[in-house]
Coordinates of C-alpha atoms in Angstrom, one line a residue:
Chain A
X1 CA 89.7 64.8 109.4
X2 CA 91.8 67.7 110.6
X3 CA 94.6 67.0 112.8
X4 CA 94.0 67.8 116.4
X5 CA 96.4 70.7 116.1
X6 CA 94.0 72.5 113.7
X7 CA 91.1 72.2 116.2
X8 CA 93.2 74.6 118.5
X9 CA 92.2 78.3 118.3
X10 CA 95.5 79.6 118.8
X11 CA 96.7 77.4 115.9
X12 CA 94.0 78.4 113.6
X13 CA 94.9 81.8 114.2
X14 CA 98.6 81.4 113.5
X15 CA 97.9 79.5 110.2
X16 CA 95.7 82.5 109.2
X17 CA 98.4 85.1 109.9
X18 CA 101.2 82.8 108.4
X19 CA 99.0 82.4 105.1
X20 CA 98.4 85.9 105.0
X21 CA 102.0 87.1 105.0
X22 CA 102.9 84.0 102.9
X23 CA 100.4 85.1 100.0
X24 CA 101.6 88.8 100.2
X25 CA 105.3 87.6 99.7
X26 CA 104.1 85.5 96.8
X27 CA 102.3 88.6 95.3
X28 CA 105.9 90.1 94.8
X29 CA 106.2 87.7 92.0
X30 CA 103.3 89.4 90.1
X31 CA 104.8 92.8 90.8
X32 CA 108.1 91.8 89.4
X33 CA 106.4 90.4 86.3
X34 CA 104.2 93.6 85.8
X35 CA 107.2 95.8 86.5
X36 CA 109.4 93.9 84.0
X37 CA 106.7 94.1 81.2
X38 CA 105.7 97.5 81.5
X39 CA 109.4 98.8 81.7
X40 CA 110.6 96.2 79.1
X41 CA 113.5 95.2 81.4
X42 CA 113.9 91.6 81.0
X43 CA 116.7 89.0 82.5
X44 CA 116.4 86.2 80.0
X45 CA 117.0 85.9 76.2
X46 CA 113.9 83.6 75.8
X47 CA 111.7 86.2 77.2
X48 CA 112.4 88.6 74.3
X49 CA 112.6 86.0 71.5
X50 CA 109.9 87.4 69.3
X51 CA 111.7 90.8 69.3
X52 CA 114.0 92.1 66.5
X53 CA 117.8 91.9 67.4
X54 CA 118.0 95.6 68.1
X55 CA 114.8 95.4 70.5
X56 CA 116.4 92.5 72.1
X57 CA 119.6 94.3 73.2
X58 CA 117.7 97.3 74.7
X59 CA 115.2 95.1 76.6
X60 CA 117.9 92.7 78.1
X61 CA 118.8 95.1 81.0
X62 CA 118.5 96.0 84.4
X63 CA 115.9 98.8 85.4
X64 CA 116.0 100.5 88.9
X65 CA 112.4 99.9 89.6
X66 CA 112.6 96.2 88.7
X67 CA 115.6 95.8 91.1
X68 CA 113.7 97.7 93.6
X69 CA 110.8 95.1 93.6
X70 CA 113.3 92.3 93.5
X71 CA 114.9 93.7 96.5
X72 CA 111.4 94.1 98.4
X73 CA 111.0 90.3 97.4
X74 CA 114.1 89.4 98.8
X75 CA 113.5 91.2 102.0
X76 CA 110.2 89.5 102.4
X77 CA 112.1 86.1 102.1
X78 CA 114.4 87.1 104.5
X79 CA 112.0 88.1 107.1
X80 CA 108.5 86.3 106.4
X81 CA 110.0 82.8 106.3
X82 CA 111.7 83.1 109.7
X83 CA 108.5 84.4 111.2
X84 CA 106.6 81.4 109.8
X85 CA 109.3 79.0 111.1
X86 CA 109.7 80.7 114.6
X87 CA 106.1 81.2 114.8
X88 CA 105.5 77.4 114.2
X89 CA 107.6 76.5 117.3
X90 CA 106.1 79.7 119.2
X91 CA 102.4 78.4 118.6
X92 CA 103.3 74.7 119.6
X93 CA 105.0 76.1 122.8
X94 CA 101.5 77.0 124.0
X95 CA 101.4 80.9 124.6
X96 CA 98.6 83.3 125.8
X97 CA 96.1 83.7 123.0
X98 CA 95.8 87.2 123.4
X99 CA 99.9 87.7 123.6
X100 CA 100.1 85.3 120.5
X101 CA 97.3 87.3 118.6
X102 CA 99.3 90.6 119.3
X103 CA 102.4 89.2 117.9
X104 CA 100.7 87.8 114.6
X105 CA 98.9 90.8 114.0
X106 CA 101.6 93.5 114.6
X107 CA 104.0 91.4 112.3
X108 CA 101.2 91.1 109.4
X109 CA 100.6 94.8 109.7
X110 CA 104.3 95.9 109.8
X111 CA 105.2 93.7 106.7
X112 CA 102.4 94.8 104.7
X113 CA 103.2 98.5 105.4
X114 CA 107.0 97.6 104.8
X115 CA 105.9 96.6 101.3
X116 CA 104.1 99.9 100.6
X117 CA 106.8 101.7 102.1
X118 CA 109.3 99.9 99.6
X119 CA 107.5 100.1 96.5
X120 CA 105.7 103.6 97.1
X121 CA 109.2 105.3 97.7
X122 CA 107.8 106.4 100.9
X123 CA 110.5 108.7 103.0
X124 CA 112.5 107.0 105.5
X125 CA 112.2 106.0 108.4
X126 CA 108.8 104.2 107.2
X127 CA 110.7 101.2 105.5
X128 CA 113.2 100.9 108.5
X129 CA 110.7 101.2 111.3
X130 CA 108.4 98.7 109.7
X131 CA 111.3 96.4 109.1
X132 CA 112.6 96.6 112.8
X133 CA 109.0 96.1 113.9
X134 CA 108.8 92.8 112.1
X135 CA 112.3 91.7 113.2
X136 CA 111.2 92.5 117.0
X137 CA 108.1 90.5 116.6
X138 CA 110.1 87.3 115.4
X139 CA 112.9 87.9 118.2
X140 CA 110.0 88.2 120.9
X141 CA 108.5 85.0 119.7
X142 CA 111.9 83.3 119.4
X143 CA 112.8 84.5 123.2
X144 CA 109.5 83.3 124.3
X145 CA 110.0 79.8 122.7
X146 CA 113.7 79.5 123.8
X147 CA 112.6 80.4 127.4
X148 CA 110.3 77.6 127.5
X149 CA 112.0 74.7 125.5
X150 CA 115.6 75.4 125.7
X151 CA 117.7 72.2 125.5
X152 CA 121.2 72.2 123.7
Chain B
X1 CA 99.4 74.6 127.3
X2 CA 102.1 73.6 125.0
X3 CA 101.3 71.1 122.4
X4 CA 102.2 67.5 123.2
X5 CA 105.2 67.8 120.8
X6 CA 106.9 70.3 122.9
X7 CA 106.9 67.9 125.8
X8 CA 109.2 65.7 123.6
X9 CA 112.8 65.9 124.5
X10 CA 113.8 65.4 120.8
X11 CA 111.5 68.1 119.5
X12 CA 112.8 70.5 122.1
X13 CA 116.3 70.2 121.0
X14 CA 115.1 70.4 117.5
X15 CA 113.4 73.7 118.3
X16 CA 116.3 75.1 120.3
X17 CA 118.8 74.4 117.3
X18 CA 116.5 75.5 114.5
X19 CA 116.0 78.8 116.4
X20 CA 119.8 79.2 116.7
X21 CA 120.5 79.0 113.1
X22 CA 117.3 81.2 112.3
X23 CA 118.3 83.9 114.7
X24 CA 122.0 83.8 113.2
X25 CA 120.7 84.1 109.7
X26 CA 118.5 87.0 111.0
X27 CA 121.6 88.7 112.3
X28 CA 122.8 89.1 108.8
X29 CA 120.4 91.8 108.1
X30 CA 121.9 93.8 111.0
X31 CA 125.6 93.0 109.4
X32 CA 124.2 94.3 106.1
X33 CA 122.7 97.5 107.6
X34 CA 126.2 98.3 109.5
X35 CA 128.0 97.6 106.4
X36 CA 125.9 99.8 104.3
X37 CA 126.2 102.6 106.7
X38 CA 129.9 102.6 107.6
X39 CA 130.9 102.1 103.9
X40 CA 128.2 104.7 102.8
X41 CA 126.9 102.4 100.0
X42 CA 123.1 102.3 99.7
X43 CA 120.9 100.8 97.3
X44 CA 117.5 103.0 97.7
X45 CA 117.1 106.8 97.0
X46 CA 115.3 107.5 100.0
X47 CA 117.9 106.2 102.2
X48 CA 120.3 109.1 101.3
X49 CA 117.4 111.8 101.0
X50 CA 119.1 114.1 103.6
X51 CA 122.0 114.4 101.5
X52 CA 123.5 116.9 99.0
X53 CA 122.9 115.9 95.3
X54 CA 126.6 115.2 94.8
X55 CA 126.9 112.9 97.8
X56 CA 123.8 111.1 96.7
X57 CA 125.4 109.9 93.6
X58 CA 128.3 108.7 95.5
X59 CA 126.5 107.0 98.0
X60 CA 124.0 105.1 95.7
X61 CA 126.5 102.4 94.5
X62 CA 127.3 98.6 95.1
X63 CA 130.2 98.1 97.5
X64 CA 132.2 94.6 97.3
X65 CA 131.9 94.2 100.9
X66 CA 128.1 94.8 101.2
X67 CA 127.8 92.4 98.1
X68 CA 129.9 89.9 100.2
X69 CA 127.4 90.2 103.3
X70 CA 124.5 89.9 101.0
X71 CA 125.9 86.8 99.4
X72 CA 126.3 85.4 102.8
X73 CA 122.8 86.1 103.7
X74 CA 121.3 84.4 100.7
X75 CA 123.4 81.5 101.3
X76 CA 122.0 81.3 104.7
X77 CA 118.5 81.3 103.3
X78 CA 119.3 78.7 100.8
X79 CA 121.0 76.3 103.3
X80 CA 119.3 77.3 106.9
X81 CA 115.5 77.1 105.5
X82 CA 116.0 73.6 104.0
X83 CA 117.8 72.5 107.2
X84 CA 114.7 73.7 109.4
X85 CA 112.1 72.3 107.0
X86 CA 113.9 68.9 106.3
X87 CA 114.6 68.9 110.2
X88 CA 111.0 69.2 111.0
X89 CA 110.2 66.0 109.2
X90 CA 113.2 64.2 110.5
X91 CA 112.3 65.1 114.1
X92 CA 108.6 63.8 113.7
X93 CA 109.9 60.7 112.1
X94 CA 111.2 59.5 115.4
X95 CA 115.0 59.4 115.1
X96 CA 117.4 58.3 117.9
X97 CA 117.9 61.2 120.2
X98 CA 121.7 60.8 120.3
X99 CA 121.9 60.4 116.2
X100 CA 119.4 63.6 115.9
X101 CA 121.5 65.8 118.4
X102 CA 124.6 64.9 116.4
X103 CA 122.9 66.1 113.0
X104 CA 121.8 69.4 114.7
X105 CA 124.9 70.3 116.3
X106 CA 127.1 69.7 113.5
X107 CA 124.8 71.8 111.4
X108 CA 124.8 74.7 113.8
X109 CA 128.6 74.6 114.1
X110 CA 129.0 74.3 110.3
X111 CA 126.7 77.3 109.6
X112 CA 128.4 79.6 112.3
X113 CA 131.9 78.6 110.9
X114 CA 130.6 79.2 107.5
X115 CA 129.5 82.7 108.4
X116 CA 133.0 83.6 110.0
X117 CA 134.7 82.0 107.2
X118 CA 132.4 84.3 104.6
X119 CA 132.8 87.6 106.4
X120 CA 136.3 87.1 107.6
X121 CA 137.6 86.4 104.0
X122 CA 139.3 83.1 105.7
X123 CA 141.0 81.3 103.0
X124 CA 139.5 78.4 101.0
X125 CA 138.6 75.5 101.9
X126 CA 137.2 76.9 105.0
X127 CA 133.8 78.2 103.4
X128 CA 133.7 75.3 101.2
X129 CA 134.2 72.9 103.6
X130 CA 131.6 74.4 106.3
X131 CA 129.2 74.6 103.2
X132 CA 129.3 71.2 102.4
X133 CA 129.2 69.9 105.8
X134 CA 126.0 71.7 106.3
X135 CA 124.7 70.2 103.1
X136 CA 125.5 66.7 104.1
X137 CA 123.6 67.1 107.3
X138 CA 120.4 68.1 105.6
X139 CA 120.9 65.4 103.1
X140 CA 121.5 62.7 105.7
X141 CA 118.4 64.0 107.5
X142 CA 116.2 63.7 104.3
X143 CA 117.7 60.3 103.6
X144 CA 116.5 59.2 107.0
X145 CA 113.1 60.4 106.7
X146 CA 112.5 59.2 103.2
X147 CA 113.8 55.7 104.1
X148 CA 111.2 55.8 106.8
X149 CA 108.0 57.5 105.3
X150 CA 108.5 57.3 101.5
X151 CA 105.1 57.2 99.9
X152 CA 104.9 58.7 96.2
Chain C
X1 CA 109.1 56.2 118.2
X2 CA 107.6 58.4 115.3
X3 CA 105.2 61.0 116.1
X4 CA 101.3 60.3 115.4
X5 CA 101.6 62.6 112.5
X6 CA 104.1 60.4 110.6
X7 CA 101.5 57.5 110.9
X8 CA 99.0 59.5 108.6
X9 CA 99.3 58.3 105.1
X10 CA 98.7 61.8 103.9
X11 CA 101.4 63.4 105.9
X12 CA 103.8 60.8 104.7
X13 CA 102.9 61.7 101.2
X14 CA 103.3 65.3 101.9
X15 CA 106.8 64.6 103.8
X16 CA 107.7 62.8 100.5
X17 CA 106.9 65.5 97.8
X18 CA 108.2 68.3 100.0
X19 CA 111.4 66.7 100.5
X20 CA 111.8 66.0 96.7
X21 CA 111.4 69.6 96.0
X22 CA 113.4 70.8 98.8
X23 CA 116.2 68.5 97.6
X24 CA 115.7 69.6 93.6
X25 CA 116.1 73.2 95.4
X26 CA 119.4 72.3 97.1
X27 CA 120.8 70.6 94.0
X28 CA 120.9 74.1 92.5
X29 CA 123.9 75.1 94.8
X30 CA 125.8 72.1 93.0
X31 CA 124.8 73.6 89.5
X32 CA 126.0 76.9 90.5
X33 CA 129.2 75.7 91.8
X34 CA 129.7 73.7 88.6
X35 CA 128.8 76.4 86.4
X36 CA 131.3 78.9 88.4
X37 CA 134.1 76.2 88.0
X38 CA 133.6 75.5 84.3
X39 CA 133.2 79.1 83.2
X40 CA 135.8 80.3 85.5
X41 CA 133.4 83.1 87.0
X42 CA 134.0 83.6 90.8
X43 CA 132.5 86.1 93.1
X44 CA 134.9 85.9 96.0
X45 CA 138.7 86.7 96.0
X46 CA 139.7 83.8 98.2
X47 CA 138.2 81.4 95.5
X48 CA 140.8 82.3 93.0
X49 CA 143.6 83.0 95.8
X50 CA 146.0 80.3 94.0
X51 CA 145.8 82.3 90.6
X52 CA 148.2 84.9 89.1
X53 CA 147.2 88.5 89.5
X54 CA 146.1 88.7 85.9
X55 CA 144.0 85.5 85.9
X56 CA 142.3 86.7 89.2
X57 CA 141.1 89.9 87.5
X58 CA 139.7 87.8 84.8
X59 CA 138.0 85.3 87.1
X60 CA 136.3 87.6 89.4
X61 CA 133.3 88.5 87.1
X62 CA 129.8 87.8 86.6
X63 CA 128.9 85.3 84.0
X64 CA 125.4 85.2 82.3
X65 CA 125.0 81.4 82.6
X66 CA 125.9 81.8 86.3
X67 CA 123.5 84.5 86.8
X68 CA 120.8 82.3 85.1
X69 CA 121.5 79.5 87.7
X70 CA 121.3 81.8 90.5
X71 CA 118.0 83.2 89.3
X72 CA 116.6 79.7 88.9
X73 CA 117.8 79.0 92.4
X74 CA 116.1 82.1 94.0
X75 CA 113.0 81.4 92.3
X76 CA 113.0 77.9 93.7
X77 CA 113.4 79.7 97.1
X78 CA 110.7 82.1 96.2
X79 CA 108.3 79.2 95.4
X80 CA 109.3 76.0 97.0
X81 CA 109.7 77.4 100.5
X82 CA 105.9 78.8 100.3
X83 CA 104.9 75.5 98.9
X84 CA 106.2 73.7 101.9
X85 CA 105.0 76.1 104.4
X86 CA 101.3 76.4 103.0
X87 CA 101.5 72.5 102.3
X88 CA 102.2 72.0 106.0
X89 CA 98.9 73.9 106.9
X90 CA 97.2 72.2 104.3
X91 CA 98.3 68.6 105.3
X92 CA 97.0 69.4 108.9
X93 CA 93.5 70.8 107.8
X94 CA 92.6 67.4 106.8
X95 CA 92.1 67.3 103.0
X96 CA 90.9 64.4 100.8
X97 CA 93.9 62.2 100.1
X98 CA 93.4 61.9 96.4
X99 CA 93.1 66.0 96.1
X100 CA 95.9 66.2 98.1
X101 CA 98.2 64.0 96.2
X102 CA 97.1 65.8 92.9
X103 CA 98.3 69.0 94.5
X104 CA 101.6 67.7 95.5
X105 CA 102.2 65.7 92.3
X106 CA 101.2 68.7 90.0
X107 CA 103.6 71.0 92.1
X108 CA 106.5 68.8 92.0
X109 CA 106.2 67.9 88.2
X110 CA 105.8 71.7 87.5
X111 CA 108.9 72.9 89.6
X112 CA 111.2 70.0 87.9
X113 CA 109.8 71.1 84.6
X114 CA 110.6 74.6 85.4
X115 CA 114.1 74.1 86.2
X116 CA 114.6 72.2 83.2
X117 CA 113.0 75.0 81.2
X118 CA 115.3 77.6 82.9
X119 CA 118.7 75.9 82.6
X120 CA 117.9 74.6 79.1
X121 CA 116.9 77.9 77.7
X122 CA 113.6 76.3 76.5
X123 CA 111.5 78.8 74.5
X124 CA 108.8 80.6 76.2
X125 CA 106.0 80.1 77.6
X126 CA 107.5 76.7 79.0
X127 CA 109.3 78.5 82.1
X128 CA 106.1 80.9 82.4
X129 CA 103.6 78.0 82.3
X130 CA 105.4 75.7 84.8
X131 CA 105.9 78.9 87.1
X132 CA 102.3 79.9 87.2
X133 CA 101.2 76.0 87.4
X134 CA 103.2 75.9 90.7
X135 CA 101.9 79.1 92.1
X136 CA 98.3 78.0 91.3
X137 CA 98.9 74.8 93.4
X138 CA 100.1 76.8 96.3
X139 CA 97.3 79.3 96.0
X140 CA 94.7 76.5 95.8
X141 CA 96.2 74.9 98.8
X142 CA 96.2 78.3 100.8
X143 CA 92.6 78.9 99.8
X144 CA 91.7 75.4 101.0
X145 CA 93.3 76.1 104.4
X146 CA 91.7 79.5 104.9
X147 CA 88.2 78.3 104.0
X148 CA 88.7 75.9 106.6
X149 CA 90.5 77.6 109.6
X150 CA 90.3 81.3 109.0
X151 CA 90.4 83.1 112.3
X152 CA 91.7 86.7 112.3

């Protein structure tokens, strides 16, 4: 039997959007792995153990594209995790459904566009704008929660 | 209508402190951006696209101050996120209000002081002590939860 | 008085396993500190302030073992935090207790083995398999939640 929370339309919507951005973030692991393999740039000795000594040396290196993917993944961690945590308090604090949906949708859109901007080398300010839009949504939710439940 | 949880004084206090440390953590993004701009040390080509070829080369570099800010941000991720997650279980496990407030306040204070120590180059053991104090709070909350709800 | 959630056997089990993997992740901070001290490889000037100028230069360096521990810690952040967040929605969505326990136990086992593989330089595919097993559990939980509560 699902907890009562999951009967709530707003909490279901929050769960859906939170899962979408978390899954998007986890996809970055596959992008990193793909990039490491196609570019032959590994970080750990055991990943290249079946190669000759000379090849090993070449393959244990940092590659600019791999580092870019890793920065994108770290940026997701720095933004998606706060969104989900702040969003949890926000969803529990009883906002308007329409206003909450707007927050969730803008954030999900902004972060998906951020990933495309980052990995696709799109010219600035694509990446910067999508980054700030995501931050703005999280700050707006945090403001809503604090103005409701502030207790220090 | 806010969920019943948010009527609870303890959960309101937890929400407040959790948001304070999450917002503090998110502020690190701005510090990184500020530091990258004032020091002219960027990681991505598209961030310096409007510069001459020679300037570009100079600006695509790692800077020790920028790396310090990034380490501070990563340290926040490694400590603030576990605090919020463990704190959520802790707040749900029904601790004494006074004891819970003590945990939340000490953690928030320790992490704010940790950031000042890190960014301000304060001599050790400022940073180490504030770091361990934060860990201690999270471990103490985890111990409290486990001793209440342990079910493996 | 604990919240009603904590009376629920499934939620107690989730809390326990979530805390186990979070604590394991936090342990990585100690491994990093231990590794930095025994190998004399520090990142911050103030950490070596009591040394002579010559020693300082030598000790402010990156060490392959320290970087390995840091990559392992970051990998935990990238996998354990999504597990706990997705698991929270999963636990609230009312799965079968036996199926949920299987998810939690496999994940905890996989991540503990992943850490041993990473830090112990175990030959591949030890690390890769434990990594993918962990991902698989999180994806399976996410699929379960989405098929229950999808609302976009």
